Short mmCIF file of C-alpha atoms in Angstrom, two decimals:
data_model
loop_
_atom_site.label_atom_id
_atom_site.label_comp_id
_atom_site.label_asym_id
_atom_site.label_seq_id
_atom_site.Cartn_x
_atom_site.Cartn_y
_atom_site.Cartn_z
CA MET A 206 -0.04 -0.06 0.01
CA ALA A 207 2.56 2.46 0.69
CA ASP A 208 4.46 2.26 -2.71
CA HIS A 209 0.50 2.57 -4.32
CA HIS A 210 0.31 5.79 -1.79
CA THR A 211 3.78 7.12 -3.22
CA HIS A 212 2.61 6.48 -6.69
CA VAL A 213 -0.70 8.93 -6.10
CA GLN A 214 1.36 11.36 -4.31
CA ASP A 215 4.06 11.52 -6.79
CA PHE A 216 1.28 11.81 -9.64
CA PHE A 217 -0.84 14.37 -8.01
CA THR A 218 2.34 16.54 -6.88
CA ALA A 219 3.38 16.75 -10.08
CA ARG A 220 0.07 18.05 -11.65
CA ALA A 221 -0.97 20.07 -8.31
CA ALA A 222 -0.12 23.45 -9.38
CA GLY A 223 -2.09 23.42 -12.74
CA TRP A 224 -4.70 20.78 -12.25
CA ASP A 225 -7.42 23.42 -12.00
CA ALA A 226 -6.52 25.07 -15.65
CA ARG A 227 -6.12 21.98 -17.14
CA PHE A 228 -9.94 21.18 -16.64
CA PRO A 229 -11.53 24.79 -16.34
CA ASP A 230 -14.71 23.85 -17.44
CA ASP A 231 -15.89 21.18 -14.82
CA ALA A 232 -17.24 23.36 -11.97
CA PRO A 233 -21.05 23.74 -13.45
CA ALA A 234 -20.64 19.68 -13.65
CA TYR A 235 -19.30 19.60 -10.39
CA ALA A 236 -22.04 21.84 -8.61
CA ALA A 237 -24.63 19.75 -10.51
CA ALA A 238 -23.02 16.42 -9.09
CA ALA A 239 -22.53 17.73 -5.66
CA VAL A 240 -26.02 19.36 -5.07
CA GLU A 241 -28.52 18.06 -7.16
CA ALA A 242 -28.13 15.06 -7.65
CA LEU A 243 -26.27 13.82 -3.90
CA GLY A 244 -29.30 15.91 -2.40
CA LEU A 245 -27.72 17.63 0.55
CA ARG A 246 -29.57 19.71 2.51
CA PRO A 247 -28.73 22.20 4.74
CA GLY A 248 -27.20 21.19 8.36
CA ASP A 249 -25.57 18.05 6.35
CA ALA A 250 -22.29 16.81 7.24
CA VAL A 251 -20.63 15.99 3.95
CA LEU A 252 -16.79 14.89 2.88
CA ASP A 253 -14.71 15.06 -0.59
CA ALA A 254 -12.85 12.30 -0.58
CA GLY A 255 -9.97 12.56 -2.26
CA CYS A 256 -10.79 16.33 -2.69
CA GLY A 257 -7.76 17.35 -4.64
CA THR A 258 -7.43 20.88 -5.31
CA GLY A 259 -11.08 21.25 -3.84
CA ARG A 260 -13.36 21.99 -6.99
CA ALA A 261 -16.43 20.45 -5.28
CA LEU A 262 -16.31 22.38 -1.98
CA PRO A 263 -17.94 25.69 -2.95
CA ALA A 264 -20.89 23.71 -3.94
CA LEU A 265 -21.19 21.41 -1.10
CA ARG A 266 -20.95 24.41 0.94
CA ASP A 267 -23.69 25.91 -0.75
CA ALA A 268 -25.73 22.73 -0.48
CA VAL A 269 -25.39 22.39 3.57
CA GLY A 270 -25.31 25.99 4.10
CA PRO A 271 -23.43 27.60 7.33
CA GLN A 272 -24.27 25.38 9.74
CA GLY A 273 -23.49 22.29 7.66
CA THR A 274 -20.26 20.45 7.70
CA VAL A 275 -17.93 20.17 5.03
CA LEU A 276 -14.59 18.53 5.10
CA GLY A 277 -12.57 17.74 2.07
CA ALA A 278 -9.92 14.65 2.69
CA ASP A 279 -6.68 14.45 0.15
CA LEU A 280 -3.65 12.03 0.79
CA THR A 281 -1.06 14.43 -1.32
CA PRO A 282 -0.20 18.13 0.34
CA ALA A 283 0.56 19.52 -2.95
CA MET A 284 -3.32 19.27 -3.99
CA LEU A 285 -4.22 20.89 -0.53
CA GLN A 286 -2.14 23.94 -1.13
CA ALA A 287 -3.51 24.34 -4.52
CA ALA A 288 -7.02 24.34 -2.50
CA VAL A 289 -5.84 26.86 -0.19
CA ARG A 290 -4.53 29.12 -2.88
CA ALA A 291 -7.81 29.06 -4.65
CA GLY A 292 -9.34 30.28 -1.59
CA ARG A 293 -11.47 26.61 -1.29
CA ASP A 294 -10.40 26.03 2.29
CA ARG A 295 -12.91 29.16 2.77
CA ASN A 296 -15.45 26.31 1.99
CA GLY A 297 -14.37 23.59 4.60
CA ARG A 298 -11.98 22.10 6.65
CA LEU A 299 -8.87 20.66 4.88
CA LEU A 300 -7.75 17.49 5.97
CA LEU A 301 -4.35 15.66 4.87
CA ALA A 302 -5.69 12.04 5.22
CA ASP A 303 -5.83 8.40 3.30
CA VAL A 304 -9.48 7.82 2.73
CA ALA A 305 -8.55 4.21 3.57
CA ARG A 306 -8.13 5.34 7.41
CA LEU A 307 -10.37 8.26 7.99
CA PRO A 308 -9.83 10.33 11.44
CA LEU A 309 -13.57 10.62 11.92
CA ARG A 310 -16.00 8.60 13.94
CA ASN A 311 -18.28 6.13 12.57
CA THR A 312 -21.82 7.37 11.37
CA SER A 313 -20.53 10.84 11.41
CA LEU A 314 -21.55 11.53 7.95
CA ASP A 315 -24.62 12.20 5.88
CA ALA A 316 -22.71 11.89 2.49
CA VAL A 317 -19.67 10.98 0.82
CA PHE A 318 -18.59 12.93 -2.67
CA GLY A 319 -15.92 11.55 -4.48
CA ALA A 320 -14.94 12.90 -8.12
CA GLY A 321 -12.45 10.34 -9.70
CA LEU A 322 -11.86 8.63 -6.75
CA ILE A 323 -12.48 4.94 -7.25
CA SER A 324 -9.30 4.54 -9.81
CA HIS A 325 -7.18 5.77 -7.13
CA LEU A 326 -8.16 3.37 -4.51
CA SER A 327 -5.52 0.84 -3.59
CA HIS A 328 -7.90 -1.70 -2.27
CA PRO A 329 -11.24 -0.35 -3.74
CA GLY A 330 -13.48 -3.00 -1.48
CA PRO A 331 -12.21 -2.15 1.93
CA ASP A 332 -11.72 1.67 1.23
CA LEU A 333 -15.26 1.69 0.07
CA ALA A 334 -16.14 0.05 3.03
CA GLU A 335 -14.22 2.61 4.98
CA LEU A 336 -16.40 5.68 3.48
CA ALA A 337 -19.35 3.66 4.31
CA ARG A 338 -18.30 3.54 8.37
CA VAL A 339 -18.46 6.79 8.51
CA VAL A 340 -21.48 7.57 7.09
CA ARG A 341 -25.18 7.22 8.67
CA PRO A 342 -27.63 4.20 7.57
CA GLY A 343 -29.37 5.88 4.86
CA GLY A 344 -26.94 8.48 4.10
CA GLN A 345 -25.28 8.81 0.20
CA LEU A 346 -22.26 8.14 -1.46
CA ALA A 347 -21.40 10.06 -5.08
CA LEU A 348 -18.83 8.74 -7.15
CA PHE A 349 -18.18 11.11 -9.94
CA HIS A 350 -16.26 12.31 -13.04
CA PRO A 351 -17.17 15.06 -15.32
CA ILE A 352 -16.87 13.09 -18.26
CA GLY A 353 -17.96 9.33 -18.97
CA ARG A 354 -15.99 5.94 -19.23
CA ALA A 355 -15.60 6.09 -23.01
CA ALA A 356 -14.65 9.49 -23.29
CA LEU A 357 -11.94 9.19 -20.05
CA ALA A 358 -10.53 6.03 -21.81
CA ALA A 359 -10.15 8.20 -25.25
CA ARG A 360 -8.33 11.18 -23.22
CA HIS A 361 -5.80 8.64 -22.24
CA GLY A 362 -5.55 6.63 -25.41
CA ARG A 363 -6.98 3.32 -23.93
CA ARG A 364 -10.21 1.38 -24.74
CA ILE A 365 -12.72 0.60 -22.18
CA THR A 366 -12.24 -3.26 -21.20
CA ASP A 367 -14.61 -5.82 -19.59
CA ASP A 368 -12.75 -5.36 -16.40
CA ASP A 369 -13.34 -1.98 -15.51
CA LEU A 370 -14.00 -1.69 -11.80
CA ARG A 371 -16.55 1.42 -13.04
CA ALA A 372 -18.49 -0.56 -15.22
CA GLU A 373 -21.91 -1.20 -13.68
CA PRO A 374 -21.40 -4.95 -13.63
CA ASN A 375 -18.24 -4.72 -11.78
CA LEU A 376 -19.03 -1.91 -9.16
CA ARG A 377 -22.57 -2.98 -8.02
CA PRO A 378 -21.67 -6.09 -6.24
CA LEU A 379 -18.43 -4.28 -5.23
CA LEU A 380 -20.23 -1.48 -3.47
CA ALA A 381 -22.98 -4.13 -1.98
CA HIS A 382 -19.63 -6.16 -0.35
CA SER A 383 -18.59 -2.67 1.02
CA GLY A 384 -21.83 -1.55 2.81
CA TRP A 385 -23.43 0.47 -0.10
CA GLN A 386 -26.96 -0.02 -2.47
CA LEU A 387 -26.47 1.17 -6.21
CA ASP A 388 -29.23 3.57 -6.33
CA SER A 389 -27.98 4.91 -9.91
CA TYR A 390 -25.78 4.21 -12.44
CA THR A 391 -24.95 7.11 -15.60
CA ASP A 392 -22.00 6.81 -17.95
CA GLU A 393 -22.55 9.21 -20.68
CA ASP A 394 -20.25 11.42 -22.81
CA ALA A 395 -20.84 14.12 -20.21
CA ARG A 396 -20.52 12.60 -16.75
CA PHE A 397 -20.03 9.66 -15.15
CA LEU A 398 -21.93 9.43 -12.11
CA VAL A 399 -23.10 6.80 -9.71
CA LEU A 400 -25.31 7.35 -6.27
CA ALA A 401 -24.89 4.83 -3.61
CA VAL A 402 -27.02 4.39 -0.14
CA ARG A 403 -25.49 3.21 3.41
CA ALA A 404 -27.05 -0.06 3.88
CA ASP A 405 -28.43 -0.56 7.24
#
């Protein structure tokens, strides 16, 4: 796991300073996914898992209001530093933390948002179970990417394969074994969005 974490940190550290500039048109998609689809309410507590530069934090704060709690956790210090430079730390508390071992109490959150998260998890099943641990029964998980699987694969010069973890036949049982029930699955050119509910 240490090698995986080092690889992830190295990858994102090298890209942190220019990350937002690479994807300048993503903000509306984040707002739609974070606010409209996740169904957050004023006063809710929400975690952006693998928050990167914190692009979702303003929309999450708008959704939960001043009385709500917004946390952003990321493994890479350079990404959190970029979030601070962008002023997004004003929208939530930033945590230097591994989503596989969150410094949060059981059932302390109403929802978790994860943009581009699942492909960077070293142990997807246990890591998703850790996210379930910190969410109350009936709480929500949103796994998001601003473009769909086919568009993302094409961007990286690859093709989708049957073993893609984000494919619905693979993701549904993975979520079920990790404490989540798949509620909806959207994979289209303009976005990838999975919504799941924390099982009782």
